[in-house]
Tab-separated table of C-alpha atoms in Angstrom:
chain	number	residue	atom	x	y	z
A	1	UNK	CA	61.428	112.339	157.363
A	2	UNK	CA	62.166	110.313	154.518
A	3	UNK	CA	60.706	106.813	153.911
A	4	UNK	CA	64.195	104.898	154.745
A	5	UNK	CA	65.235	107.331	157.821
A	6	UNK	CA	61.677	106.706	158.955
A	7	UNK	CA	61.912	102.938	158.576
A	8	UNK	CA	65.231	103.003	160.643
A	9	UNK	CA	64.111	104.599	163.410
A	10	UNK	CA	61.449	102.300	163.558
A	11	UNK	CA	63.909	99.301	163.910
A	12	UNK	CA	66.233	101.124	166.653
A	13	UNK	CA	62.593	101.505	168.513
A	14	UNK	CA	62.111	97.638	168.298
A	15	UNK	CA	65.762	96.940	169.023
A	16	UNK	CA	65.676	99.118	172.247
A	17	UNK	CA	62.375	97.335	172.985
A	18	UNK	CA	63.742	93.671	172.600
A	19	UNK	CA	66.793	94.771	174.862
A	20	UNK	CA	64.032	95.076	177.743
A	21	UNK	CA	61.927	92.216	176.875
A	22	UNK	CA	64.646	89.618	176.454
A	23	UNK	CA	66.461	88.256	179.546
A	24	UNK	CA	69.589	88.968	180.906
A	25	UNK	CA	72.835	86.897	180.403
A	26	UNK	CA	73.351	87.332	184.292
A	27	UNK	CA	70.426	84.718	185.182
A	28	UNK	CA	71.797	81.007	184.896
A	29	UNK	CA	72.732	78.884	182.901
A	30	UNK	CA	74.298	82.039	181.075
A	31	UNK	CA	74.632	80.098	177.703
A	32	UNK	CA	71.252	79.670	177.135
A	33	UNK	CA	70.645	83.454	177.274
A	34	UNK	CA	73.784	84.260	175.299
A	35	UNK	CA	72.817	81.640	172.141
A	36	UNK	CA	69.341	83.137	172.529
A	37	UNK	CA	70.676	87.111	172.304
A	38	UNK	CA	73.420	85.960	169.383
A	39	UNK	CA	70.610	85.211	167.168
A	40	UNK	CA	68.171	87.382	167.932
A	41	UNK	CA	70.239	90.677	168.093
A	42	UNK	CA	72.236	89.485	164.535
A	43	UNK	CA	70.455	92.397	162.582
A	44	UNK	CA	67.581	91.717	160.356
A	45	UNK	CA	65.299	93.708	158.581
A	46	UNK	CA	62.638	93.644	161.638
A	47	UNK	CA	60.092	93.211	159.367
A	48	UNK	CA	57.123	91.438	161.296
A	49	UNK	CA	57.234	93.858	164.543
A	50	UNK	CA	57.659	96.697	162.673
A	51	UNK	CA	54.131	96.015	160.739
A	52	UNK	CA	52.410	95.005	164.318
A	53	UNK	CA	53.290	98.218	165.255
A	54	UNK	CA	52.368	100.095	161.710
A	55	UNK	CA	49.691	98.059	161.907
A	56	UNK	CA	48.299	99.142	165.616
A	57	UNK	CA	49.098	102.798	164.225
A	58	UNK	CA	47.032	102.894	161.001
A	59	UNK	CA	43.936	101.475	163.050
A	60	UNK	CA	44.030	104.510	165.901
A	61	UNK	CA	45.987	102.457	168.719
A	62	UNK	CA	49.231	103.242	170.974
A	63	UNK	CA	51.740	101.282	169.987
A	64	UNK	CA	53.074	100.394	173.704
A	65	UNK	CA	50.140	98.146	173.464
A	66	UNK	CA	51.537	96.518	170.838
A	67	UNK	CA	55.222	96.662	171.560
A	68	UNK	CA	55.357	92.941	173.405
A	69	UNK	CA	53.526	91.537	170.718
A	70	UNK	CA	55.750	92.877	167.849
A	71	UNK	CA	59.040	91.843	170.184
A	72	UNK	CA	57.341	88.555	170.744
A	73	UNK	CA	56.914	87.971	166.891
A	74	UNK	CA	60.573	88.513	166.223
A	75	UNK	CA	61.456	86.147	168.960
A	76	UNK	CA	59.298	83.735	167.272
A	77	UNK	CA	60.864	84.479	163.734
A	78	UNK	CA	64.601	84.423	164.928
A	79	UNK	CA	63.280	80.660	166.613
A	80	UNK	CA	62.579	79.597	163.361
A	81	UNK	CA	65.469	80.958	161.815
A	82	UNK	CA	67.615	79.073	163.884
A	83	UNK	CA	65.788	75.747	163.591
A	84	UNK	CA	65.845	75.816	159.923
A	85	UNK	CA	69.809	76.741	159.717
A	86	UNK	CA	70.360	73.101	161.428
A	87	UNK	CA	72.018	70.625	159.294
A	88	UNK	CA	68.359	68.562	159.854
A	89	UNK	CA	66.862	71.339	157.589
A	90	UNK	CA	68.606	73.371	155.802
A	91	UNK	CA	72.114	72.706	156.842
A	92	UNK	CA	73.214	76.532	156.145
A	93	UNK	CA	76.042	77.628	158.119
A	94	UNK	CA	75.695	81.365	157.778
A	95	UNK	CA	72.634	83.961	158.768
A	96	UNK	CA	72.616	87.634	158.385
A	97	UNK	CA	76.626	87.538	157.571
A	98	UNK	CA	77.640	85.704	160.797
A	99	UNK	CA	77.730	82.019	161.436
A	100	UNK	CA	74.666	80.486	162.437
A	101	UNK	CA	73.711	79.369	165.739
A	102	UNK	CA	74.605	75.555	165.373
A	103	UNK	CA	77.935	76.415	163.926
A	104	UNK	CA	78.941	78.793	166.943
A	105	UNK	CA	76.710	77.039	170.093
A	106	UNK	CA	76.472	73.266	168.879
A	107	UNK	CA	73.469	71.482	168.144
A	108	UNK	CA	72.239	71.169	171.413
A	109	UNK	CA	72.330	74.581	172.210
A	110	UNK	CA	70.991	75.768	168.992
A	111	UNK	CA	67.939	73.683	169.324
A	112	UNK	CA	67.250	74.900	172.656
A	113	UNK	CA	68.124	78.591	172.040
A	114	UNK	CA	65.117	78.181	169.495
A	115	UNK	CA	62.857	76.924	172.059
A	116	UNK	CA	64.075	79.562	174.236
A	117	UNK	CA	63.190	82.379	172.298
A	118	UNK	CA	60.100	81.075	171.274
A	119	UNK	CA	58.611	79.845	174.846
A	120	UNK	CA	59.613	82.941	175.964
A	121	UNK	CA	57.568	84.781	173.023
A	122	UNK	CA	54.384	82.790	174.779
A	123	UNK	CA	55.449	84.102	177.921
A	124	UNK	CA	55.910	88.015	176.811
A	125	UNK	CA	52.548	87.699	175.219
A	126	UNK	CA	50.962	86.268	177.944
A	127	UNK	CA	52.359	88.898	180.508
A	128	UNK	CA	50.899	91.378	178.439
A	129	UNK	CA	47.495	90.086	178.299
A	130	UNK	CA	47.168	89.372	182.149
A	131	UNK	CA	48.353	92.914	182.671
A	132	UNK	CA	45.680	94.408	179.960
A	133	UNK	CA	43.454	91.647	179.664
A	134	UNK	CA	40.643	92.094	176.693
A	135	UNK	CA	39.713	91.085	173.509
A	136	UNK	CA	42.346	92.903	171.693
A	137	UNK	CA	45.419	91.518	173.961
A	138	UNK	CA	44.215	88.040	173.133
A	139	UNK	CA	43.256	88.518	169.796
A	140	UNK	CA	46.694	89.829	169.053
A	141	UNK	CA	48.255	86.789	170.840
A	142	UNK	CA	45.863	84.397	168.659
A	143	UNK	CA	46.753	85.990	165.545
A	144	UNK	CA	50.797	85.423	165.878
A	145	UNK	CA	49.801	81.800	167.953
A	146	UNK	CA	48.192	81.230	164.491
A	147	UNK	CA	50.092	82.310	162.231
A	148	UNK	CA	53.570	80.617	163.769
A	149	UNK	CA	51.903	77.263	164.566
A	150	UNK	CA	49.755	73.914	163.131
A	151	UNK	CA	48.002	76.658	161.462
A	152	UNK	CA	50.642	78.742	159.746
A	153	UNK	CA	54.348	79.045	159.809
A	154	UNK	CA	55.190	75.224	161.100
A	155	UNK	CA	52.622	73.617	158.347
A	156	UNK	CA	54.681	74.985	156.169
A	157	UNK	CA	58.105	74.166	157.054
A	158	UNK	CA	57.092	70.325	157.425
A	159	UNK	CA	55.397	70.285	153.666
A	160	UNK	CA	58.794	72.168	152.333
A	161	UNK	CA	60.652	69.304	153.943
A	162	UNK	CA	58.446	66.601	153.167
A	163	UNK	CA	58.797	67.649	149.555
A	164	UNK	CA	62.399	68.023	149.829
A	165	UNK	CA	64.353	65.769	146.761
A	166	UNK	CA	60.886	65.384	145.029
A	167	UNK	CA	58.665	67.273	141.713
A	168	UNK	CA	56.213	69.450	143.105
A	169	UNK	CA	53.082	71.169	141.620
A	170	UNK	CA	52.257	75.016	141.701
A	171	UNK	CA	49.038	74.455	144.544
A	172	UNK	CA	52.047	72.881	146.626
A	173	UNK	CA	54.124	75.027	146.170
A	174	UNK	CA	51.706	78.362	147.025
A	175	UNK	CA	50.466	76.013	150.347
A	176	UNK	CA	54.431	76.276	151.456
A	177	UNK	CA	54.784	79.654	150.653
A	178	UNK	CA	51.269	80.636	151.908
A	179	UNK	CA	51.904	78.933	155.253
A	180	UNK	CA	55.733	78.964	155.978
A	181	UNK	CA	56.325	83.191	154.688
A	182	UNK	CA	53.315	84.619	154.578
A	183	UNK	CA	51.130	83.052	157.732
A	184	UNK	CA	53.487	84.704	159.575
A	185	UNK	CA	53.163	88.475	158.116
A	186	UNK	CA	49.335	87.793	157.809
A	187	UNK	CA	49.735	86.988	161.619
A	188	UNK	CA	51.893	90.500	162.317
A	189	UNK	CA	49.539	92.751	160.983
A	190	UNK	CA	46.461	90.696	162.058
A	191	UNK	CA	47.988	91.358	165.485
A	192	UNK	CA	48.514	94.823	165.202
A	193	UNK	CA	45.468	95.379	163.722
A	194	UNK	CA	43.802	93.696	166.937
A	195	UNK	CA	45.421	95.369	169.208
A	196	UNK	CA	44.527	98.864	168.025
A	197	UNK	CA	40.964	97.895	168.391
A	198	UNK	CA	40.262	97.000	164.698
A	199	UNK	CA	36.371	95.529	163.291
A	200	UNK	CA	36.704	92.077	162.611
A	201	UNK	CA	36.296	92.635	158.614
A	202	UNK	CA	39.383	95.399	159.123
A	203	UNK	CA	41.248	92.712	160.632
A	204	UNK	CA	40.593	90.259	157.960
A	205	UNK	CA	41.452	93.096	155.217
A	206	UNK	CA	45.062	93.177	156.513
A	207	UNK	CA	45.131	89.520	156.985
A	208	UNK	CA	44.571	89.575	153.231
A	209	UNK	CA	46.790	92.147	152.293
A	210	UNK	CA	49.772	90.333	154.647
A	211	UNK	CA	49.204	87.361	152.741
A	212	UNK	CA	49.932	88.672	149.123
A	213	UNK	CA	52.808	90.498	151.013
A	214	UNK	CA	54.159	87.391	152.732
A	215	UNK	CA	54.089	85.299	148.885
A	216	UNK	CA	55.520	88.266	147.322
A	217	UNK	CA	57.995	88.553	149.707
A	218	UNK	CA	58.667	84.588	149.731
A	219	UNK	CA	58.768	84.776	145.731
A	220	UNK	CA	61.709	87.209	145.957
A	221	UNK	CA	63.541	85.505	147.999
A	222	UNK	CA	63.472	82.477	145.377
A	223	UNK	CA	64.918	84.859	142.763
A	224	UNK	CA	67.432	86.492	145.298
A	225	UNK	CA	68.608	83.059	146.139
A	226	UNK	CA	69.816	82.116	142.510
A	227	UNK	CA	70.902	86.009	141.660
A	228	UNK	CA	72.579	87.443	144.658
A	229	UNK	CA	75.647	87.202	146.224
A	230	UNK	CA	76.600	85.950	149.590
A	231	UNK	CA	77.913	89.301	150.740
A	232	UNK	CA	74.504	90.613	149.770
A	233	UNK	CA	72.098	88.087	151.203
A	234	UNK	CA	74.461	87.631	154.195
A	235	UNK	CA	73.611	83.742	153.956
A	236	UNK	CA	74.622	81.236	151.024
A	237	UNK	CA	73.682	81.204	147.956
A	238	UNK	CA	71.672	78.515	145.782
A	239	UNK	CA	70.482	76.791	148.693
A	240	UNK	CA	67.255	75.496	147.413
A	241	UNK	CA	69.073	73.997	144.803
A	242	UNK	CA	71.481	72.620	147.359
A	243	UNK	CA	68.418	71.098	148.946
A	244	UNK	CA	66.541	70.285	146.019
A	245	UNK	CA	63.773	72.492	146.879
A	246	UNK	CA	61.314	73.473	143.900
A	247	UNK	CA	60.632	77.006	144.002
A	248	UNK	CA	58.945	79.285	141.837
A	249	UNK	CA	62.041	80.426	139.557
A	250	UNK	CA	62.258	76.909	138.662
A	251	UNK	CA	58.805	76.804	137.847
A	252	UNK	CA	58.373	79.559	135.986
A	253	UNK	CA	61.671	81.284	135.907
A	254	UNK	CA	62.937	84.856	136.795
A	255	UNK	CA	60.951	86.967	135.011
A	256	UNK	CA	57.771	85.435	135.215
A	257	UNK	CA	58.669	85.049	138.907
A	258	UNK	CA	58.962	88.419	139.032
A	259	UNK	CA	55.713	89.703	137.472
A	260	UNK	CA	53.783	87.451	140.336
A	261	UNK	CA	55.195	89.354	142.980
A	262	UNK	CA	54.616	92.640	141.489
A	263	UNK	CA	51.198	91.803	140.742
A	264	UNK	CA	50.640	90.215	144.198
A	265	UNK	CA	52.184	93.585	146.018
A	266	UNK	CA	50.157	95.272	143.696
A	267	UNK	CA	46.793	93.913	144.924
A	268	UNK	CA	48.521	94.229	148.598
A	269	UNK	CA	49.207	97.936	147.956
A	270	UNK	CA	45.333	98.421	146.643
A	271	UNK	CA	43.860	97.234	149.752
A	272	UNK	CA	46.240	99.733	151.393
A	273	UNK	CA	44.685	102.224	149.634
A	274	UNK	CA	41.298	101.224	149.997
A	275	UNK	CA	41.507	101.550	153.863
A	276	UNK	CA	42.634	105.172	153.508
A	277	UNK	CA	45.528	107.432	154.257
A	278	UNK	CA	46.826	105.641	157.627
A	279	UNK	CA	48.279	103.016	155.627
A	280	UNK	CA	50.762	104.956	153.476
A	281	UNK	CA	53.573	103.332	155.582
A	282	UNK	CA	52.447	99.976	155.083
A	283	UNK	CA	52.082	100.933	151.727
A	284	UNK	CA	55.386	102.517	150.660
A	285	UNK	CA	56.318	99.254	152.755
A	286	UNK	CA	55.134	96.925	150.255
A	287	UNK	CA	56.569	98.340	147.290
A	288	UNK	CA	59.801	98.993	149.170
A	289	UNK	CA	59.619	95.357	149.589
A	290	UNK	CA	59.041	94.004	146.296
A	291	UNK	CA	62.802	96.261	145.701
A	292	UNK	CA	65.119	94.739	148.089
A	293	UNK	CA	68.365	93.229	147.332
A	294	UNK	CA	68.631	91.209	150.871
């Protein structure tokens, strides 16, 4: 199987998986559950549960361990999605080619679809440790706890808006990036890792290695912003700009943008190779990464 037929079946495994963990429009209030599924079912790359899972697999574990963690990452992510498409943060009015959740549900409902998915993500991780409860159920759960939180992924997002409408430096700008994209990728394959039973220093290795992935990946997504299309990013266009938002194209521009990243997946893709043949899918991964379009 080829690298992209491999990588889709991968994300119809996740979808089918998130169809079970997520609950059913039936229970009541039914909005709630429909503003949570509208988000969270609107496509995506599936990124961050896909690498738990690669993750678990590259270290020797079964990935039904680490199915409700990966699900309960991407509830997470889609949470924070929706939270920074509200007109008190970003303001965008378009995600993955479909109006966002504030435009179709309201405010309201958009802020509490967030909550939602992500108070449910505590809850699917939590089930899964007090059925299998050991050191790698709640190590996985720390990792994505981490990485999404005070820690990680939230950090981030209140420095980016702090900073919003003012000059930034380049150690501000890699904190943002470092906690708001990558704590969150670090966190994924920290997780997985974990769960498949992983040393400590193994863990930390593809901590490390999520990290350069996560800024690379971040980086891109600076220079996709000012040279895509709307069709191809499925979102607007030039919305740091919009937001006055220093990034690293206006720092340093497109090219030089552009030989960080590589060099960043680069050292990513080495510590891939350094932990041996298991990680050739995280690997081909990474440099499929540092190629996207979207």
């Amino acid at each position: 199987m080829d690298f992209k037929s491999d990588m889709q079946a991968r994300i119809q495994e996740i979808e089918a998986a998130l169809q079970t963990y997520i609950p059913k429009q039936e229970a009541f209030p039914p909005v709630i559950f429909e503003a949570m599924g509208y988000s969270l079912f609107a496509g995506g790359k599936r990124l961050r549960p896909m690498m738990v899972l690669a993750a678990c697999e590259a270290v020797g574990g079964k990935k039904e361990m680490a199915m409700p963690f990966a699900c309960a990452l991407e509830m997470i992510h889609t949470y924070s999605l929706i939270h920074d498409d509200l007109p008190a943060m970003d303001n965008d009015d378009y995600r993955r080619g479909r109006l966002t959740s504030h435009k179709v549900y309201g405010e309201d409902m958009a802020i509490l679809a967030g909550d939602g998915l992500l108070h449910h993500a505590m809850e699917t991780m939590a089930q899964a440790c007090y059925e299998n409860p050991c050191k790698e159920t709640t190590g996985a759960m720390l990792a994505i706890a981490k990485g999404a939180g005070i820690h990680g992924m939230l950090t981030g997002q209140v420095v980016d808006v702090y900073f919003e409408g003012k000059p930034i430096d380049k150690e501000t700008l890699d904190f943002i990036h470092i906690h708001k994209t990558a704590a969150m990728i670090r966190g994924a394959l920290e997780a997985g890792a974990r769960v498949g039973g992983a040393s400590d220093e193994v863990v930390e290795k593809f901590g490390l290695a999520g990290e350069k992935i996560g800024v690379a990946f971040q980086i891109l997504d600076d220079i996709l912003d000012v040279t895509s299309t709307m069709e191809e990013l499925g979102k607007p266009i030039h919305s740091d700009e919009k937001n006055e938002k220093t990034t690293y194209v206006t720092l340093y521009g497109i090219e030089e943008s552009r030989k960080i990243a590589a060099k960043l997946s680069d050292e990513a893709v080495a510590i891939w190779k350094e932990l041996g043949e298991s990680c050739d899918f995280l690997q081909t991964l990474t440099n499929y990464l540092l190629q996207r379009t979207y």
